[in-house]
XYZ file of C-alpha atoms in Angstrom:
520
model
C 8.292 -16.892 12.199
C 10.246 -18.185 9.103
C 8.824 -18.967 5.681
C 8.899 -22.230 3.564
C 11.037 -22.022 0.698
C 9.648 -23.462 -2.504
C 11.522 -25.839 -4.812
C 12.139 -22.983 -7.296
C 13.876 -20.928 -4.435
C 15.741 -23.801 -2.995
C 17.983 -23.748 -6.221
C 19.231 -20.250 -5.016
C 20.982 -21.791 -1.961
C 23.634 -23.548 -4.323
C 26.377 -21.168 -5.389
C 26.599 -21.552 -9.231
C 30.269 -21.713 -10.336
C 31.553 -22.998 -7.067
C 31.941 -26.560 -8.320
C 35.641 -27.406 -8.420
C 38.215 -30.224 -8.357
C 40.536 -29.855 -5.164
C 44.500 -29.821 -5.691
C 46.298 -33.016 -6.000
C 43.293 -35.250 -6.619
C 42.064 -34.325 -3.235
C 38.442 -34.609 -4.154
C 35.621 -32.137 -5.263
C 34.049 -29.164 -3.465
C 31.200 -26.769 -3.943
C 29.566 -23.971 -1.843
C 26.208 -23.412 -0.528
C 25.106 -19.904 0.720
C 22.085 -19.141 2.912
C 20.007 -16.617 0.843
C 16.699 -17.464 2.730
C 16.426 -17.039 6.363
C 18.558 -17.621 9.363
C 18.359 -21.371 10.303
C 20.494 -24.222 11.906
C 21.953 -27.047 9.720
C 20.742 -30.004 11.715
C 21.323 -32.993 9.410
C 23.069 -34.149 6.473
C 22.302 -37.090 4.233
C 24.121 -37.218 0.904
C 25.370 -35.544 -2.371
C 24.798 -36.966 -5.651
C 26.790 -35.743 -8.737
C 25.649 -37.282 -11.893
C 25.008 -41.046 -10.898
C 27.621 -41.037 -8.320
C 26.130 -40.908 -4.565
C 28.503 -39.586 -1.918
C 27.226 -40.328 1.595
C 27.761 -38.219 4.594
C 30.573 -40.351 5.662
C 32.416 -39.069 2.822
C 31.732 -35.218 3.242
C 33.393 -32.661 5.236
C 32.060 -29.051 5.768
C 34.571 -26.091 5.872
C 33.188 -23.352 8.125
C 35.759 -20.892 7.459
C 38.589 -19.726 9.724
C 40.311 -23.271 9.412
C 37.610 -25.178 11.147
C 36.144 -28.186 9.471
C 33.295 -30.508 10.743
C 32.400 -34.133 9.442
C 29.028 -34.201 8.050
C 28.096 -37.213 9.983
C 28.772 -35.091 13.202
C 25.753 -32.813 12.400
C 23.445 -35.672 12.498
C 24.181 -36.263 16.028
C 22.539 -33.103 16.862
C 25.112 -31.618 19.283
C 27.020 -30.095 16.371
C 24.351 -28.369 14.314
C 25.793 -25.523 12.380
C 24.388 -21.872 12.766
C 23.537 -20.555 9.440
C 22.479 -16.976 9.440
C 21.631 -15.177 6.036
C 24.772 -14.549 4.069
C 26.872 -17.352 5.406
C 28.388 -19.724 3.012
C 29.707 -23.288 3.669
C 32.139 -25.223 1.561
C 31.348 -28.799 1.110
C 34.410 -31.132 0.690
C 33.664 -34.425 -1.171
C 35.851 -37.573 -0.773
C 35.298 -38.659 -4.420
C 37.166 -38.883 -7.655
C 37.861 -35.408 -9.561
C 35.329 -34.715 -12.131
C 35.959 -34.216 -15.850
C 35.355 -30.859 -17.438
C 31.679 -30.039 -18.324
C 28.322 -29.675 -16.932
C 27.172 -32.140 -13.982
C 24.112 -32.308 -12.234
C 24.217 -31.942 -8.558
C 21.807 -32.820 -5.688
C 22.272 -32.133 -2.052
C 19.896 -33.642 0.817
C 20.076 -32.053 4.132
C 17.878 -30.756 6.999
C 17.407 -27.403 8.963
C 15.460 -26.784 12.103
C 13.233 -24.297 10.437
C 12.740 -25.834 6.916
C 12.843 -29.378 7.656
C 14.326 -31.927 5.106
C 15.472 -29.991 1.808
C 16.593 -31.352 -1.497
C 18.481 -29.048 -3.737
C 18.979 -29.910 -7.425
C 21.116 -27.767 -9.918
C 23.636 -27.962 -12.584
C 26.984 -26.767 -12.533
C 30.236 -26.953 -14.479
C 33.909 -27.786 -14.155
C 36.060 -25.536 -16.291
C 39.759 -25.329 -16.685
C 40.125 -21.579 -17.238
C 42.721 -20.174 -15.054
C 43.150 -16.514 -13.995
C 46.694 -15.532 -14.372
C 46.152 -11.916 -13.219
C 47.695 -11.124 -9.827
C 45.032 -11.432 -7.039
C 44.408 -8.648 -4.368
C 45.532 -10.002 -0.970
C 42.981 -11.192 1.351
C 43.087 -12.728 4.877
C 40.454 -15.480 5.528
C 41.077 -14.919 9.202
C 40.646 -11.155 9.518
C 40.444 -9.229 6.497
C 40.391 -5.818 8.415
C 43.587 -6.388 10.364
C 46.487 -4.117 10.026
C 48.430 -6.804 8.350
C 45.834 -7.662 5.753
C 45.386 -3.799 4.914
C 49.040 -3.190 4.807
C 49.434 -6.152 2.364
C 46.934 -4.564 -0.066
C 48.640 -1.130 0.215
C 51.912 -2.684 -0.696
C 50.152 -4.685 -3.506
C 48.639 -1.311 -4.800
C 51.955 0.379 -4.741
C 53.751 -2.431 -6.371
C 51.038 -2.850 -9.130
C 50.880 0.766 -10.137
C 54.562 1.636 -9.394
C 53.549 4.595 -7.339
C 53.900 5.408 -3.614
C 50.735 6.567 -1.850
C 51.124 9.100 1.054
C 47.659 10.105 1.589
C 45.265 7.146 0.790
C 46.890 5.167 3.452
C 46.076 7.401 6.483
C 42.746 7.179 8.295
C 41.652 7.860 11.820
C 39.251 4.815 12.830
C 39.408 1.146 13.374
C 39.182 -0.627 10.180
C 37.039 -3.248 11.586
C 34.031 -0.861 11.687
C 33.984 -1.163 7.846
C 32.738 -4.789 7.947
C 29.538 -4.732 5.763
C 30.536 -1.470 4.224
C 33.928 -2.083 2.139
C 35.624 -4.963 0.888
C 39.238 -5.234 0.272
C 39.819 -2.062 2.368
C 43.248 -0.340 1.913
C 42.613 3.461 2.600
C 40.484 6.435 2.225
C 39.404 9.092 -0.226
C 39.388 12.364 1.722
C 36.571 14.606 0.427
C 36.554 18.203 1.646
C 33.572 19.092 3.842
C 32.255 22.566 3.673
C 29.641 24.274 6.128
C 26.631 26.019 4.928
C 23.870 27.629 6.999
C 22.524 27.603 9.711
C 19.366 26.917 7.786
C 16.056 27.588 9.747
C 13.666 24.653 9.035
C 9.955 24.425 10.137
C 9.125 20.810 9.615
C 7.164 18.374 11.461
C 10.126 16.507 12.482
C 13.177 19.044 11.959
C 12.416 22.265 13.963
C 15.095 24.924 14.280
C 18.339 26.022 12.736
C 20.679 23.463 11.281
C 24.220 23.582 10.211
C 24.647 21.941 6.952
C 27.931 19.687 6.207
C 28.591 19.282 2.440
C 31.075 17.025 1.071
C 32.171 18.028 -2.348
C 34.950 18.999 -4.759
C 33.011 21.422 -6.783
C 33.789 24.896 -6.350
C 30.954 27.419 -5.748
C 28.570 24.656 -4.516
C 28.680 25.393 -0.827
C 28.870 29.141 -1.298
C 25.899 28.905 -3.603
C 23.623 26.932 -1.110
C 24.902 29.101 1.530
C 23.545 32.131 -0.184
C 20.032 30.377 -0.895
C 20.024 29.508 2.973
C 20.637 33.240 4.028
C 17.757 34.049 1.544
C 15.360 31.595 3.168
C 16.319 32.600 6.648
C 15.855 36.398 5.918
C 12.216 35.308 4.744
C 11.450 33.269 7.877
C 12.904 29.906 6.907
C 11.666 26.799 4.866
C 8.677 24.974 5.582
C 9.271 21.084 4.904
C 6.627 18.137 5.073
C 7.097 14.430 4.447
C 3.816 13.527 2.507
C 4.782 9.947 1.656
C 7.069 7.136 2.875
C 7.640 3.579 1.040
C 10.407 1.304 -0.275
C 9.950 -1.185 -2.917
C 10.893 -4.405 -4.283
C 9.290 -5.561 -7.447
C 9.371 -9.212 -8.435
C 7.778 -10.572 -11.608
C 5.730 -13.820 -12.364
C 6.017 -15.289 -15.793
C 2.874 -17.306 -16.984
C 2.000 -18.954 -20.218
C -0.439 -16.265 -21.301
C -1.897 -13.029 -20.282
C -5.027 -14.618 -18.593
C -2.809 -16.503 -16.332
C -0.995 -13.374 -15.438
C -4.489 -11.638 -14.888
C -5.874 -14.094 -12.693
C -2.641 -14.285 -10.702
C -2.883 -10.554 -10.028
C -6.411 -10.802 -8.635
C -5.432 -13.647 -6.371
C -2.564 -11.759 -4.716
C -4.938 -8.758 -4.376
C -7.442 -11.112 -2.456
C -4.841 -12.699 -0.423
C -2.944 -9.631 0.764
C -3.662 -10.364 4.410
C -2.091 -13.762 4.208
C 0.872 -12.307 2.319
C 1.583 -9.546 4.891
C 2.580 -11.787 7.697
C 5.054 -13.830 5.514
C 6.749 -10.721 4.312
C 7.041 -9.143 7.791
C 8.298 -12.430 9.433
C 11.773 -11.481 8.326
C 12.147 -8.125 10.137
C 10.837 -6.385 13.272
C 11.033 -3.183 11.248
C 9.636 -3.805 7.813
C 5.954 -3.271 7.504
C 4.114 -4.260 4.014
C 1.735 -1.316 3.271
C 0.276 -2.535 -0.068
C 1.033 -4.340 -3.237
C 0.490 -2.704 -6.766
C 0.069 -5.262 -9.662
C 1.084 -4.221 -13.131
C 0.271 -6.612 -16.112
C 1.976 -6.632 -19.489
C 2.075 -9.446 -22.074
C 2.201 -12.521 -19.992
C 4.042 -10.977 -17.069
C 2.625 -9.907 -13.582
C 4.882 -7.424 -12.019
C 4.092 -6.933 -8.191
C 5.466 -3.749 -6.518
C 5.709 -4.462 -2.863
C 5.650 -1.152 -0.871
C 7.072 -1.241 2.700
C 7.878 1.171 5.508
C 11.416 0.505 6.732
C 11.917 2.608 9.922
C 15.080 4.681 10.114
C 16.884 2.539 7.243
C 16.871 3.091 3.745
C 15.608 -0.483 3.507
C 16.590 -1.851 0.106
C 18.014 -4.896 1.540
C 15.422 -5.149 4.068
C 12.614 -5.101 1.461
C 14.460 -7.562 -0.625
C 14.512 -10.093 1.982
C 10.860 -9.557 3.069
C 9.565 -9.740 -0.583
C 11.615 -13.006 -1.025
C 9.828 -14.562 2.031
C 6.491 -13.384 0.614
C 7.179 -14.687 -2.841
C 8.249 -17.981 -1.432
C 4.907 -18.169 0.232
C 3.081 -17.293 -2.995
C 4.977 -19.747 -4.985
C 3.826 -22.668 -2.624
C 0.349 -21.442 -2.346
C -0.728 -20.336 -5.883
C -2.064 -23.245 -7.886
C -4.593 -21.773 -10.484
C -1.921 -21.449 -13.061
C 1.486 -22.770 -13.578
C 4.153 -20.087 -12.778
C 6.808 -20.612 -15.506
C 9.419 -18.276 -14.030
C 9.861 -16.003 -11.024
C 12.574 -13.138 -10.578
C 12.962 -11.256 -7.317
C 13.696 -8.153 -9.093
C 12.216 -7.267 -12.429
C 13.907 -3.853 -12.879
C 10.462 -2.289 -11.999
C 11.274 -0.997 -8.752
C 13.991 0.885 -10.655
C 16.714 0.554 -8.000
C 19.414 3.058 -8.656
C 17.681 4.509 -11.712
C 15.431 7.571 -12.181
C 12.060 6.572 -13.369
C 8.629 7.937 -13.914
C 6.931 5.501 -11.676
C 8.874 6.530 -8.679
C 8.101 10.311 -9.454
C 4.396 9.316 -9.489
C 4.137 6.680 -6.790
C 7.084 7.583 -4.361
C 10.348 5.596 -3.455
C 11.759 6.416 -0.224
C 10.493 9.611 1.255
C 8.221 11.941 -0.775
C 9.066 15.460 0.930
C 7.988 19.039 0.066
C 9.976 21.999 0.851
C 8.323 25.463 0.465
C 8.747 29.166 1.137
C 7.546 32.691 0.565
C 10.357 34.965 -0.514
C 9.763 38.640 0.206
C 10.020 40.786 -2.839
C 12.261 43.358 -1.299
C 14.657 40.866 0.033
C 14.857 38.994 -3.225
C 15.673 42.207 -5.222
C 18.249 43.174 -2.582
C 19.890 39.730 -1.954
C 19.767 38.110 -5.572
C 19.143 41.198 -7.918
C 16.066 39.665 -9.513
C 12.157 40.317 -9.102
C 9.670 37.597 -8.379
C 8.119 38.142 -11.731
C 11.697 37.319 -13.383
C 12.068 34.073 -11.549
C 8.647 32.974 -12.085
C 8.879 33.779 -15.825
C 12.241 31.967 -15.957
C 10.647 28.903 -14.437
C 8.050 28.817 -17.318
C 10.788 28.986 -19.841
C 12.817 26.299 -18.197
C 9.680 24.230 -17.808
C 9.387 23.948 -21.899
C 13.045 23.191 -21.940
C 12.638 20.226 -19.619
C 9.484 19.149 -21.616
C 11.161 18.980 -24.883
C 14.388 17.403 -23.537
C 12.283 14.526 -22.266
C 13.435 14.999 -18.644
C 10.926 13.628 -16.103
C 11.441 16.468 -13.597
C 12.051 20.060 -13.915
C 14.403 20.851 -10.898
C 17.540 22.828 -11.594
C 20.336 20.998 -9.722
C 19.014 19.117 -6.781
C 21.719 16.438 -7.341
C 24.350 18.932 -6.229
C 22.975 19.455 -2.609
C 21.829 15.825 -2.296
C 25.078 14.327 -3.282
C 27.038 16.678 -0.885
C 25.000 15.672 1.913
C 24.841 12.006 0.994
C 28.625 11.811 0.875
C 29.019 13.649 4.212
C 26.341 11.645 6.101
C 27.174 8.008 4.814
C 24.143 7.513 2.575
C 24.346 5.167 -0.490
C 25.408 7.828 -2.987
C 24.176 5.880 -6.031
C 20.587 6.543 -4.781
C 21.175 10.166 -5.817
C 19.978 8.755 -9.321
C 16.570 8.370 -7.872
C 16.727 10.992 -5.098
C 17.542 13.967 -7.332
C 14.268 14.196 -9.219
C 12.627 17.545 -8.119
C 9.335 18.939 -9.286
C 9.705 22.744 -8.852
C 6.820 25.210 -8.614
C 6.690 29.108 -8.247
C 4.226 31.724 -8.596
C 3.960 35.540 -7.807
C 1.723 36.016 -4.776
C -0.876 38.826 -4.767
C 1.164 40.713 -2.364
C 3.921 40.571 -5.066
C 6.164 38.194 -3.318
C 7.537 34.764 -4.717
C 5.981 31.357 -3.511
C 8.313 28.592 -4.442
C 8.224 24.886 -3.538
C 10.044 21.814 -4.569
C 8.753 18.160 -4.195
C 11.204 15.237 -4.143
C 9.397 12.275 -4.780
C 12.153 9.513 -4.243
C 14.346 10.658 -1.569
C 16.129 7.714 -0.192
C 17.748 8.329 3.001
C 18.679 6.576 6.239
C 20.029 7.502 9.723
C 20.535 3.808 10.606
C 22.487 1.097 8.832
C 24.449 1.254 5.540
C 27.405 3.884 6.050
C 25.726 6.100 8.629
C 27.454 4.690 11.479
C 30.864 5.180 10.195
C 33.337 7.728 11.784
C 33.083 10.727 9.962
C 29.669 10.168 8.476
C 28.192 9.763 11.995
C 29.624 12.973 13.175
C 28.190 14.784 10.431
C 24.739 13.284 11.173
C 25.367 14.168 14.862
C 25.894 17.804 13.534
C 22.531 17.657 12.078
C 21.004 16.021 15.398
C 20.061 12.994 13.187
C 21.386 10.088 15.292
C 19.074 7.800 17.024
C 15.756 6.226 16.566
C 12.999 8.083 14.832
C 15.181 10.763 13.026
C 15.089 9.631 9.413
C 12.094 12.042 8.556
C 13.906 14.755 10.343
C 16.880 14.237 7.978
C 14.675 13.974 5.017
C 13.014 17.424 5.858
C 16.400 19.007 6.167
C 17.522 17.689 2.809
C 14.582 19.075 1.124
C 15.154 22.468 2.764
C 18.775 22.506 1.545
C 17.527 21.425 -1.964
C 15.239 24.396 -2.250
C 18.008 26.864 -0.978
C 20.107 25.664 -3.982
C 17.083 25.909 -6.508
C 16.698 29.593 -5.466
C 20.423 30.381 -5.607
C 20.954 28.821 -8.916
C 17.745 30.248 -10.529
C 18.588 33.784 -9.346
C 22.216 33.549 -10.623
C 21.108 32.483 -13.857
C 18.154 35.002 -14.236
C 20.564 37.977 -12.935
C 23.656 36.746 -15.082
C 25.738 36.195 -12.123
C 26.085 32.507 -12.837
C 29.402 32.455 -15.017
C 30.997 35.247 -13.006
C 30.396 33.325 -9.832
C 31.970 30.247 -11.049
C 34.945 32.271 -12.516
C 35.454 33.826 -9.052
C 34.797 30.726 -6.764
C 34.997 27.774 -8.919
C 38.457 27.967 -10.542
C 41.536 26.264 -9.404
C 43.720 26.819 -12.503
């Protein structure tokens, strides 16, 4: 099942800025990129630039890798062009070169899924020339040894330095397609081991050796100390209590009433919107849509489950499909503007809405730390740590922080780098809500909630060589392992909170860094 793109979204097929004159008066070219859904280009009618019509007989299509096809050949049916999402086609027009300035561009073509399409945009011819040296690329195979070596030589010549470590790696560079562009080498990050950590989760059960990639002295040692404490008290209990990934488009109306009525319409039509969103993926499932109104804007927060993937790209495509259907179906008030992302999903940014409503996995780690073990191992009492937590809460409050965790970003970042996660997601994932109390038996109950932990065990960088080995170490490779990984991450975070909190309370913090964290 594919969605029908609205005229507003059809404009996105054209790559703005791609209009240019070919060398030696060889004509004009522009690019179209499939940003909608996988289709086949089955017909081509014409292009019009300004008042000049260029029929299919004067158009060739550059498919890449040196292959070109006459536009008229597509109309025969036998030479339809496969156009998966993300693929670009360069259209070469046999027409006089264009003057500098803005030009209207119209393209008429057909696909098997969408039928006849008409794209109309404006683009410009500019004379600006980039005189900077360009990074070498290969159109045939940009991950070949020759292409990589060319970039290595370029970097050495440009910087005037010779690199003896960056250039050496132990995997087939072709595995990096979709993960890294212009590849020339690797940054080797030390990986230390902490644990094993005993986890009592619903998905992670047992002892786990924790790989932590970091260059910060004392980090691995501190987390290892916290894990030993948890183990001596029976381990850490971890629970995933929420799971949702978002994309948040915005629809703009002429006034607030239009936005209000639209929000109600979306609520009433959720059952029709859901199959449109889910048509783009066998994994993404639309759970619900939150509507937030302000001024004349309607912000829709689409919430999906995404299987073992983190899912930002997956839900972007699914939301795009749903919104295209909405743009076609909603007729009560004119929609003046539409943007697929409104900054309301707060991708790669910490936010209060994600603390409140969940982004990624919402997971809790908790433990009861025995009084005698805490005093023996950490040289603090439960009362000291609990009181220290109250004082820290005041500090977090007056600073304007939206969470009160001590340093969850440390453990999360080290695990993210080791296991191939999108490290920028630490900005959201590191929010931690810490709570502690002294039990009636005189022990310390402590727990941390991570409300927006964005993790994956499939896709992204999780399949790369060393990253996948670290996931294998944790037993988090294969279908249905993402919640297991989330529980392990939460347990690691709690170990770090215990260790740092006790170090500060007992005044061991500075001395520990001086002992383990100095390399000068």
